[in-house]
XYZ file of C-alpha atoms in Angstrom:
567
model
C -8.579 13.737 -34.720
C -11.191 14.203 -31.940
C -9.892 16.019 -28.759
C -9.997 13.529 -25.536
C -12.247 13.902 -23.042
C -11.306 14.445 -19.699
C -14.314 13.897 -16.913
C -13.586 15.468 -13.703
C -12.457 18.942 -12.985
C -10.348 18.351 -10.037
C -6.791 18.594 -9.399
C -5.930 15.255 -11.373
C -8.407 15.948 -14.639
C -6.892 19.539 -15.166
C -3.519 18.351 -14.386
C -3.987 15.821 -17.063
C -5.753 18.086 -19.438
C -2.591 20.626 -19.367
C -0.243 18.118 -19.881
C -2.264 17.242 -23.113
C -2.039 20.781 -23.886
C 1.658 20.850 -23.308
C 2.315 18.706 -25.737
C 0.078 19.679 -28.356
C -3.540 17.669 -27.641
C -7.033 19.243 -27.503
C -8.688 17.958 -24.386
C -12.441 18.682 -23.220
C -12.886 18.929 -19.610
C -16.630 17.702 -18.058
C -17.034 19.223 -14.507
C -20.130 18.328 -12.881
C -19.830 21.016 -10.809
C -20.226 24.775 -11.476
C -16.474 25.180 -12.504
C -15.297 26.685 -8.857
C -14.357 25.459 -5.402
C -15.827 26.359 -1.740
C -12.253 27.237 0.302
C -11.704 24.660 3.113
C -8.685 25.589 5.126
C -8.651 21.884 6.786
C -8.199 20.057 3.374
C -4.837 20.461 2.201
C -2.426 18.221 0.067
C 1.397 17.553 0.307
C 3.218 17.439 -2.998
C 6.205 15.618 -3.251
C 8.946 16.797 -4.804
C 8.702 15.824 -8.254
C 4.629 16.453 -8.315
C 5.331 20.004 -7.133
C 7.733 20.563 -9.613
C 5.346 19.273 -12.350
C 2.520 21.973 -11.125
C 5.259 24.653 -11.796
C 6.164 23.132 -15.751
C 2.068 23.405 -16.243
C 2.308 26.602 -15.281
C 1.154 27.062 -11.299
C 4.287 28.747 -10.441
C 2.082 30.942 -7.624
C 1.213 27.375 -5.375
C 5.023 28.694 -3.395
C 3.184 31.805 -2.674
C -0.155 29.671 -1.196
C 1.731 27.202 0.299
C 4.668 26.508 2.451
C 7.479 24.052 2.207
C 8.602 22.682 5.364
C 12.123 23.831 6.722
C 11.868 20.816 9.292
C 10.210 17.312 10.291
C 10.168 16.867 14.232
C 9.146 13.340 15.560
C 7.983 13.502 19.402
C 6.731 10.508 21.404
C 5.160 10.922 24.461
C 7.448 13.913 26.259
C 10.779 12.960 24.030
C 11.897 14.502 20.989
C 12.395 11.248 18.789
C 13.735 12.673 15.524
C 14.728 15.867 14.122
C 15.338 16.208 10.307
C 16.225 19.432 8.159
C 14.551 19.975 4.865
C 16.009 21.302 1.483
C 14.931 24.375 0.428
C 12.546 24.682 2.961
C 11.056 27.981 4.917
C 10.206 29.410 0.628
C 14.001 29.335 0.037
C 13.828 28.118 -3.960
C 17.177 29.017 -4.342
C 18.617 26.490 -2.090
C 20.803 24.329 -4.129
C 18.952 20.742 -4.717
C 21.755 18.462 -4.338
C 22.631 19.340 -0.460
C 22.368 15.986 0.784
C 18.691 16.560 2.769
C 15.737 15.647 2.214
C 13.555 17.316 -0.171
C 10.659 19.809 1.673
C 7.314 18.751 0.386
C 4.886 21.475 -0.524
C 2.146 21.851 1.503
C -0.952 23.844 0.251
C -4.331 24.387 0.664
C -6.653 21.715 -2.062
C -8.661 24.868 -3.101
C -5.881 27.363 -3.991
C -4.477 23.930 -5.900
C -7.323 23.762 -7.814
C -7.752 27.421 -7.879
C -4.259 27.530 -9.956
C -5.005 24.823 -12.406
C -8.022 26.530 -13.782
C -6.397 29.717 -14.325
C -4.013 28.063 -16.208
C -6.367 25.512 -18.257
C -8.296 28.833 -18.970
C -5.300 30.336 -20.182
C -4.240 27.068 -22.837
C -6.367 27.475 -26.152
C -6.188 23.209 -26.302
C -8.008 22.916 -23.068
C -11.652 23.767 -23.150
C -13.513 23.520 -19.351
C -17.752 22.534 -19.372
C -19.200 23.150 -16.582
C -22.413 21.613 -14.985
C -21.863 18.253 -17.812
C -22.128 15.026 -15.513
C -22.201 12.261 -17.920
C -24.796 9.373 -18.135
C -23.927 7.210 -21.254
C -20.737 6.404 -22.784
C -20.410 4.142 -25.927
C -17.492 3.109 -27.478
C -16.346 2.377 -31.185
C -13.196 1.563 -32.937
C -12.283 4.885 -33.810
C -13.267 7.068 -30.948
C -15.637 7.351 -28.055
C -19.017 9.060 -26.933
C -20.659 10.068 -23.802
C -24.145 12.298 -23.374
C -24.079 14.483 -20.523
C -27.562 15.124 -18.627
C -29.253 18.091 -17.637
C -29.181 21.271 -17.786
C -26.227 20.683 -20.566
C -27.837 17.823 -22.137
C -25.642 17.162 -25.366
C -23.365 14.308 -27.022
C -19.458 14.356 -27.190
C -16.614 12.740 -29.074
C -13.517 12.146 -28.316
C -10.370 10.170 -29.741
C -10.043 8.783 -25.492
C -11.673 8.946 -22.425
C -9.848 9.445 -19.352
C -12.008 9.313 -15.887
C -10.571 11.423 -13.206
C -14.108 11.704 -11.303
C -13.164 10.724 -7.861
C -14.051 7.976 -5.859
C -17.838 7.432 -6.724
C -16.725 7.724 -10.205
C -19.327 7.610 -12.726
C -16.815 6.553 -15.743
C -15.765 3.063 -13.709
C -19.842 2.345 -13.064
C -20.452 2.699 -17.080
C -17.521 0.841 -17.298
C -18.584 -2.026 -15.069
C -14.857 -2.191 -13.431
C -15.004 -3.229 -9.870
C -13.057 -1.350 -7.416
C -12.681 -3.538 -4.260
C -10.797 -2.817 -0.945
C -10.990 -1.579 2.741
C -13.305 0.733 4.363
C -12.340 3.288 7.009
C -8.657 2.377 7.195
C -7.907 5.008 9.388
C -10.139 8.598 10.706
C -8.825 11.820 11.592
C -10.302 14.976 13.166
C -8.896 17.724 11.678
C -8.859 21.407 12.539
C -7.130 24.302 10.667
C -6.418 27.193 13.001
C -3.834 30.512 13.072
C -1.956 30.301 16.094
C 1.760 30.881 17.131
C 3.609 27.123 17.909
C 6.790 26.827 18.660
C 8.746 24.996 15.841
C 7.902 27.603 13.397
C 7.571 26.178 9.222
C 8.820 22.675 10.535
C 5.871 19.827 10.693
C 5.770 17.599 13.725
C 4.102 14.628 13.995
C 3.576 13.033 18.052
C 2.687 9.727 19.413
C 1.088 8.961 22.527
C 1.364 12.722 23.200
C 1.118 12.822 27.343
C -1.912 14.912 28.042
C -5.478 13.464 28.120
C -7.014 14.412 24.953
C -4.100 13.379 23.229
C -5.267 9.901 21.364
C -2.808 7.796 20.038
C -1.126 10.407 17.411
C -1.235 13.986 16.524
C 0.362 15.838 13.626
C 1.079 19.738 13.314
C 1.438 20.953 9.164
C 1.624 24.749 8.973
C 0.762 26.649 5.889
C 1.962 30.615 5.218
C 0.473 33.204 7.771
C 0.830 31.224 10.657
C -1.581 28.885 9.477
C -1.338 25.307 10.683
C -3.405 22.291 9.883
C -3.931 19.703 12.861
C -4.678 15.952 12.617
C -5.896 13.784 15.482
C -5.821 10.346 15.077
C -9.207 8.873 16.078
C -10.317 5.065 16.399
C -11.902 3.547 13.097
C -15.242 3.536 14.135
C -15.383 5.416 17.228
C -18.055 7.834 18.508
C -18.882 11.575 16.227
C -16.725 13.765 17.389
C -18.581 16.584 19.133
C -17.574 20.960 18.469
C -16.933 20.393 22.282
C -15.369 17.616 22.284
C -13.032 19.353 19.237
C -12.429 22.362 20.975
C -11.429 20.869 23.811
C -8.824 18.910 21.669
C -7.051 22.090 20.327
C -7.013 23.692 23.801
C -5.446 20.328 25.082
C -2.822 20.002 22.128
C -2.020 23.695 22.032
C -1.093 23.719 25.738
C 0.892 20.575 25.633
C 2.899 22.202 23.085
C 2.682 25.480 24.598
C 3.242 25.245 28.358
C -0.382 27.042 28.284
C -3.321 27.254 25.443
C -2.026 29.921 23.356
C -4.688 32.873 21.661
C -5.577 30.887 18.312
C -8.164 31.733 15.539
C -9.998 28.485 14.624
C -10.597 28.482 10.595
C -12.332 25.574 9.749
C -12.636 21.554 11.152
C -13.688 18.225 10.034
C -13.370 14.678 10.173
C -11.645 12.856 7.620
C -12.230 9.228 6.691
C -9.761 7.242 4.857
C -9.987 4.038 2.432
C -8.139 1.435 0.584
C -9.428 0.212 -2.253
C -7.765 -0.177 -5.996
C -9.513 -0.412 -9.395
C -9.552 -4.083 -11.074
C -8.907 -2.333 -14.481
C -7.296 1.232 -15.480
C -8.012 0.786 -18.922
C -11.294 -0.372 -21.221
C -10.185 -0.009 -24.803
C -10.600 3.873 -25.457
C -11.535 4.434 -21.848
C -8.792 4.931 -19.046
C -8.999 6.018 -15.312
C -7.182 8.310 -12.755
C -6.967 9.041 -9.588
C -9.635 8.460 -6.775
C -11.428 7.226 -9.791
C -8.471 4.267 -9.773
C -7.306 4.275 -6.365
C -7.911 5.050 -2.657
C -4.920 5.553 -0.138
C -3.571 7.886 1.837
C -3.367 6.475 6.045
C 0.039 6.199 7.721
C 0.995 9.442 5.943
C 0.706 8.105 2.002
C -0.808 10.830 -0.366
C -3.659 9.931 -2.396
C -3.423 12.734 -4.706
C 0.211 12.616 -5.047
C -0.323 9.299 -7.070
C -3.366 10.838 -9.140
C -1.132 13.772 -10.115
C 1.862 11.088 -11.143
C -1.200 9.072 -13.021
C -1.973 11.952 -15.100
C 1.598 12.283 -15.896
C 2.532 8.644 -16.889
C -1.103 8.864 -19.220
C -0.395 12.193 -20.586
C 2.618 11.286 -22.849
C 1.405 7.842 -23.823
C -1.915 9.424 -25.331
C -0.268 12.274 -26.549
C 2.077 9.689 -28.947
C -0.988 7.860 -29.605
C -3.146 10.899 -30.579
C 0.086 12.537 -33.063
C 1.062 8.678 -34.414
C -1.768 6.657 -34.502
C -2.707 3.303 -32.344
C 0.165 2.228 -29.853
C -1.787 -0.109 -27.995
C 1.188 -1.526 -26.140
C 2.015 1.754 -24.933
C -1.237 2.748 -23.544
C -1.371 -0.474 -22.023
C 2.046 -0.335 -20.023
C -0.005 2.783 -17.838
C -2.192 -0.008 -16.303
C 0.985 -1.930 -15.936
C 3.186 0.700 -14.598
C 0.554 2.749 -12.719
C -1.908 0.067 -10.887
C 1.652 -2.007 -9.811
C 3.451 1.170 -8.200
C -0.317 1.900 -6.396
C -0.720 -1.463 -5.165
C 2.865 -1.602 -4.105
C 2.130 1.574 -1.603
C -1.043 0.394 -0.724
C 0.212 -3.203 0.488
C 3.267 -1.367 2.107
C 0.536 0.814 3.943
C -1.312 -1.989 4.717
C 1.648 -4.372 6.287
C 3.157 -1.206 7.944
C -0.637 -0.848 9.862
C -0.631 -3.393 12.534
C 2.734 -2.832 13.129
C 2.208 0.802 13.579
C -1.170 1.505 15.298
C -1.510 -2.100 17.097
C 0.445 -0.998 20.441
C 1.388 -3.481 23.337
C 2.390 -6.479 23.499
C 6.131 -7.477 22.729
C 6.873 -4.817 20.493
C 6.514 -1.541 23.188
C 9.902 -3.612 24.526
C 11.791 -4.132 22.182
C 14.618 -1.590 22.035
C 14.506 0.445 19.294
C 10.942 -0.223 18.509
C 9.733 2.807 18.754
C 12.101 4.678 16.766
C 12.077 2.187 13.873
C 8.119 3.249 13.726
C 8.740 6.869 13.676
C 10.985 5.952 10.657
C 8.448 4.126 8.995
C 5.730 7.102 9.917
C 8.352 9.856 8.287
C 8.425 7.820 4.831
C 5.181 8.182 4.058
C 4.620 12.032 4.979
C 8.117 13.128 3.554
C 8.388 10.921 0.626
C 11.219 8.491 1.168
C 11.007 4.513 1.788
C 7.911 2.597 0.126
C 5.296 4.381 2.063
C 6.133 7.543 0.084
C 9.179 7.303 -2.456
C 8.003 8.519 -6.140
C 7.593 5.041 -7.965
C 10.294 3.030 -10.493
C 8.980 1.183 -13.304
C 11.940 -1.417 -13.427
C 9.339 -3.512 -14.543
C 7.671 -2.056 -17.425
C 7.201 -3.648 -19.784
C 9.037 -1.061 -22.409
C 11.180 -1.787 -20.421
C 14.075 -2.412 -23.221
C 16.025 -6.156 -22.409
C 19.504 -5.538 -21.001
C 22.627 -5.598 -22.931
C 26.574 -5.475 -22.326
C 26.444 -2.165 -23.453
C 24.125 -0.835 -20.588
C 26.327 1.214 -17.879
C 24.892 0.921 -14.612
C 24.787 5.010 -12.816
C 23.640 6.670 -9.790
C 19.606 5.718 -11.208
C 18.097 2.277 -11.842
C 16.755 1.411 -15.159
C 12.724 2.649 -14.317
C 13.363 5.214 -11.546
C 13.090 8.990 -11.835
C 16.338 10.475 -12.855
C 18.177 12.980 -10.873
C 17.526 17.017 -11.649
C 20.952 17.780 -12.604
C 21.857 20.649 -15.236
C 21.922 20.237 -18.833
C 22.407 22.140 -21.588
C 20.698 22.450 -25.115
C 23.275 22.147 -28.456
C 22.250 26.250 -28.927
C 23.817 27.269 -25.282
C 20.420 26.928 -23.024
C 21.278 25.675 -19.382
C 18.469 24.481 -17.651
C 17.548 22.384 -14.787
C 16.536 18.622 -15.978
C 12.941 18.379 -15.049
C 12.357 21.876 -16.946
C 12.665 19.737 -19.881
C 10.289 16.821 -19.354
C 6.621 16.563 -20.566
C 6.774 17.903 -23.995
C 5.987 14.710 -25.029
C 9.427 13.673 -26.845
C 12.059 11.216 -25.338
C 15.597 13.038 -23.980
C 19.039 11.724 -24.707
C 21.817 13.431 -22.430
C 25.752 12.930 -22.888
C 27.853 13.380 -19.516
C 30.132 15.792 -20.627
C 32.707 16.730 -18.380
C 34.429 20.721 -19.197
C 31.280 21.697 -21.697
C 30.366 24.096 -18.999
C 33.273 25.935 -19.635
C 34.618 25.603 -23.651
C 32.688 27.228 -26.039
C 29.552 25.503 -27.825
C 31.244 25.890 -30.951
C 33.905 23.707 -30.041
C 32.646 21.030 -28.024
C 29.305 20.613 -30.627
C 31.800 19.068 -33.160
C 34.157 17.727 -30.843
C 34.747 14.077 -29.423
C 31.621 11.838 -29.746
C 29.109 14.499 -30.284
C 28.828 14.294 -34.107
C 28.450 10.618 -33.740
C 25.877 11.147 -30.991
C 23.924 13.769 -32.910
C 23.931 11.131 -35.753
C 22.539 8.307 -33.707
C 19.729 10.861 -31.788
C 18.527 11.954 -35.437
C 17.952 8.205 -36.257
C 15.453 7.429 -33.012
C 12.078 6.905 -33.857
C 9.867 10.699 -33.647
C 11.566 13.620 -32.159
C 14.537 13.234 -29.160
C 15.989 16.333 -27.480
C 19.975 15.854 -27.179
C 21.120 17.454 -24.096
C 24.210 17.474 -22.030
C 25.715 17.675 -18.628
C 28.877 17.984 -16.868
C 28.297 15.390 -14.562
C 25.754 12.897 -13.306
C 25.227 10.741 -10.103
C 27.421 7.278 -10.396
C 28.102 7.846 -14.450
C 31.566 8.363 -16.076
C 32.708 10.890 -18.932
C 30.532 9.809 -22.013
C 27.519 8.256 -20.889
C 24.624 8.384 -22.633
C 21.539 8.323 -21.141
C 17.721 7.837 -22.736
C 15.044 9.240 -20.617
C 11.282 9.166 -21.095
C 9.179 12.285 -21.495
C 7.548 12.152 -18.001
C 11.512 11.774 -16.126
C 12.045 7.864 -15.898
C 15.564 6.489 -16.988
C 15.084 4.293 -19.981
C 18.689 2.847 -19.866
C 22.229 4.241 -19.619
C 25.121 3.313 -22.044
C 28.702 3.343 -21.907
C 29.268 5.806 -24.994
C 27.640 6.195 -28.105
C 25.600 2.978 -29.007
C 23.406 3.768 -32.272
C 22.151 0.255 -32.246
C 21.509 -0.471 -28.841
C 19.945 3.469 -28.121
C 17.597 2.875 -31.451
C 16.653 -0.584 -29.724
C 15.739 0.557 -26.046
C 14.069 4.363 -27.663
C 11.955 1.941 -29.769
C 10.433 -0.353 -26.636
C 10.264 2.632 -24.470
C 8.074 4.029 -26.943
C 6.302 0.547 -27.460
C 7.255 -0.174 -30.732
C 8.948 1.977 -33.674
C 5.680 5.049 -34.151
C 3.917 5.375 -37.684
C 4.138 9.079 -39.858
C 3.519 11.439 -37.395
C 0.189 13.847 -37.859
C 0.809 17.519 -38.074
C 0.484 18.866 -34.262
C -2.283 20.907 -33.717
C -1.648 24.436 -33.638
C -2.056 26.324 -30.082
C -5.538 28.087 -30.354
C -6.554 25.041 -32.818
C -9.646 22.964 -31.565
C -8.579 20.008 -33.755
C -8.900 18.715 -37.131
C -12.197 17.461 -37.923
C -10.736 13.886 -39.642
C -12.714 11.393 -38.609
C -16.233 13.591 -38.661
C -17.712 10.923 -40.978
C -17.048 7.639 -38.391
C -19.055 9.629 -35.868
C -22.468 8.432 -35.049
C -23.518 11.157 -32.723
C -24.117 14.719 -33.434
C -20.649 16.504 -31.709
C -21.550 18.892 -29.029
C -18.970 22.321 -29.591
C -18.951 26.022 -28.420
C -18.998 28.335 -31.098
C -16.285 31.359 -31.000
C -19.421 34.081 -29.430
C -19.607 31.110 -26.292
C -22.929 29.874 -27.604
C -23.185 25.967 -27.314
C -24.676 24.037 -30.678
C -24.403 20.657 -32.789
C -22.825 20.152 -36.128
């Protein structure tokens, strides 16, 4: 089986790339660049929870070290504090128990160190093999696999069982693939600045309307990094004059001392202006051929992360190709990403889109209205902390594996579709773990709420009560399930059963053991009961070379000495 071919070297292809890996897929990664990344202080990303905790599974455990999560949110408008709201585990604290009641802290760090950290680790997984300078020019399409030619100076052919296009907004992957990607120019601009300074809400992120002094503009946002770093967005009109170095500096020096009481010393690092779109791909998926990221979507104004969703793309794709690749076709699985993914996008984006006038129109009735004004700070802090539908991680209640309801679904603290909660399970051999430590290995999980298994002994409570009947009815799903359990879970009783996807989304929840009705909903979550699984492909393996005779190319590798040739 032909590795698949990733194109784009960014956050979202490598992210998707060690997922493969993760679960036992060669990938080939075409950058078109030279394989590293200029530093630019003043372009950072927030990852949400869940994202973050996916970089640490693939194994960029270092981004808490680069970046900072927020110990606070602070809403201002004008010369009033509006809202104040403490983070969990903010300030580095990891250790902070997750279930406190707060709001998650979002990770904030620097794009560069990102990518930075997902290199090192693709160059550390044997399945994932990086190509540097290889922009491709042709891609053709068969019913066994796919090819694409990559120009100058690497000018060769590939083949790969998929495609997956994570090439960024001018993508060349949706041009060969003739998929129109329609929407809204310049939804919103920012200037944005990235200076050391000293402010005086240390690690907590504000964000202020209608700040009082001059310079102010209509909104400006504080997000500090480690070292006293702190990136600053000004909200600017859509298609208002170039914003002047004077006219920049003079910004900071205004903002500072409005904060300040006077313009603190600062150490300007690096500025820009940032331009943000709307627009969403018509298709995500051409037979073999499948898109993420920028390459699918634009968003990101009213505080809505663009790469957030790329990263949760390359999730949702990972463990649907992965199945694919080890069982053979499952079209109706690798169709439900277009379903799932494109319908949770386009939700945010027509949230983000309603939520505008409302939010930057000013005047009129609204300014009056009491209340008002604290309602849109609300609607400002979804989207940057990742709560409401400007920001919330996405449910697929929809999808269509999606398994029909039954009397024997329990309803818990989780809707059918929506991330489950990251409580602490255990393995049958005595592992305790946190929940999301077990996701993207490419296998459903099936966890019994246990009550008391914390304490007895696993001898005793492996062969006790409904676990022999439960380990029965896991042994009889469809490819390989992990059985897990926990002493308690949000809204479920003692001896629910829960089935769980392999990238964290609650199939369904049953009251007891249910072998019929858990075979039933494993099977449509997996879109339909999987063929003989192939042998996985050993870590260090490049892939089998089954299917060499279909191909109609020459195959472009790199031999073991890191010389390039055809065979």
């Amino acid at each position: 089986m032909d590795p698949v071919i990733v194109v784009g070297a960014g956050p979202v292809g490598l992210t998707l790339s060690l997922a493969l890996a993760a679960q036992g897929v060669p990938s080939v990664v075409l950058d078109e660049g030279p394989g590293t990344e200029e530093p630019r202080p003043a372009r950072t990303v927030v990852l949400r929870e869940d994202t973050a905790d996916l970089m640490g599974r693939l194994g960029c455990r270092e981004l808490d070290r680069v970046g900072l999560r927020w110990s606070g949110w602070r809403s201002m408008r004008r010369k009033q504090l509006v809202r104040n709201v403490p983070l969990s585990g903010g300030g580095g604290d990891e250790d902070e128990a997750p279930l406190t009641g707060l709001l998650p802290a979002p990770l904030h760090v620097p794009q560069h160190a990102l990518s930075a950290a997902l290199r090192a680790a693709a160059d550390k997984a044997p399945l994932v093999q990086r190509v540097p300078l290889s922009r491709i020019d042709t891609l053709e399409q068969d019913p066994d696999g796919i090819t694409v030619h990559t120009r100058e100076p690497g000018s060769t052919w590939w083949r790969g069982s998929y495609l997956v296009g994570c090439d960024g907004a001018r993508s060349t992957v949706r041009k060969l693939l003739d998929i129109r990607f329609p929407g809204r120019t310049a939804v919103e601009r920012h200037a944005v600045a990235a200076l050391r300074a000293e402010l005086p809400w240390p690690d907590e992120a504000v964000l202020h309307r209608q700040p009082p002094w001059r310079t102010g503009g209509a909104e400006v946002s504080a997000r500090p990094l480690p070292d006293g770093v702190w990136r600053l967005d000004w909200l600017l009109p859509p298609r208002g004059e170039l914003v002047t170095p004077e006219a920049l500096i003079t910004r900071i020096r205004d903002t500072l001392a409005g904060w300040c009481g006077e313009t603190p010393a600062y150490e300007l690092l690096d500025t820009g202006v940032h331009t943000l779109h709307h627009r969403l791909a018509r298709r995500w998926r051409k037979q073999r051929a499948f898109l993420a990221g920028d390459a699918a979507h634009l968003l990101g104004a009213v505080g809505t992360q663009g790469l957030d969703e790329g990263i949760r793309d390359a999730e949702n794709l990972a463990w649907k190709l992965a199945h694919a690749w080890h069982h053979g076709p499952a079209e109706h699985l690798l169709d439900s990403y277009q379903a799932e993914r494109r319908a949770a996008v386009a939700a945010r984006l027509r949230a983000a889109d309603q939520s505008l006038p409302i939010l930057r129109g000013g005047g009129g009735l609204r300014t009056l209205v009491p209340g008002a004004a604290r309602g849109h700070d609300t609607l400002l802090s979804d989207g940057h902390l990742g709560c409401g539908a400007l920001g919330a991680p996405p449910s697929y209640s929809h999808s269509p594996l999606a398994p029909p309801h039954t009397e024997a679904h329990a309803v818990v603290g989780t809707p059918p579709g929506a991330p489950v909660a990251d409580v602490t399970v255990t393995a049958p051999d005595g592992t305790a773990a946190r929940l999301r430590e077990r996701l993207g290995r490419g296998h459903p999980l099936v966890i019994l709420v246990a009550p008391g298994t914390g304490v007895w002994d696993r001898r005793h409570w492996q062969t006790a009560g409904v676990m022999p009947r439960l380990t029965d009815a896991v042994a009889a799903l469809p490819g390989s399930t992990e059985l897990l359990v926990t002493e308690s879970y949000p809204g479920a009783s003692a001896h629910t059963v829960l089935l769980v996807r392999p990238d964290g989304h609650l199939v369904a929840a049953f009251g007891g053991v249910r072998p019929a009705e858990l075979l039933a909903a494993a099977q449509a979550a997996l879109g339909g009961a999987p063929r003989q699984a192939r042998e996985p492909v050993e870590q260090g393996d490049g892939g089998d070379e089954r299917g060499a005779g279909r191909e109609q190319r020459p195959r472009a590798r790199v031999h073991a000495d890191g010389t390039a040739g055809l065979n």
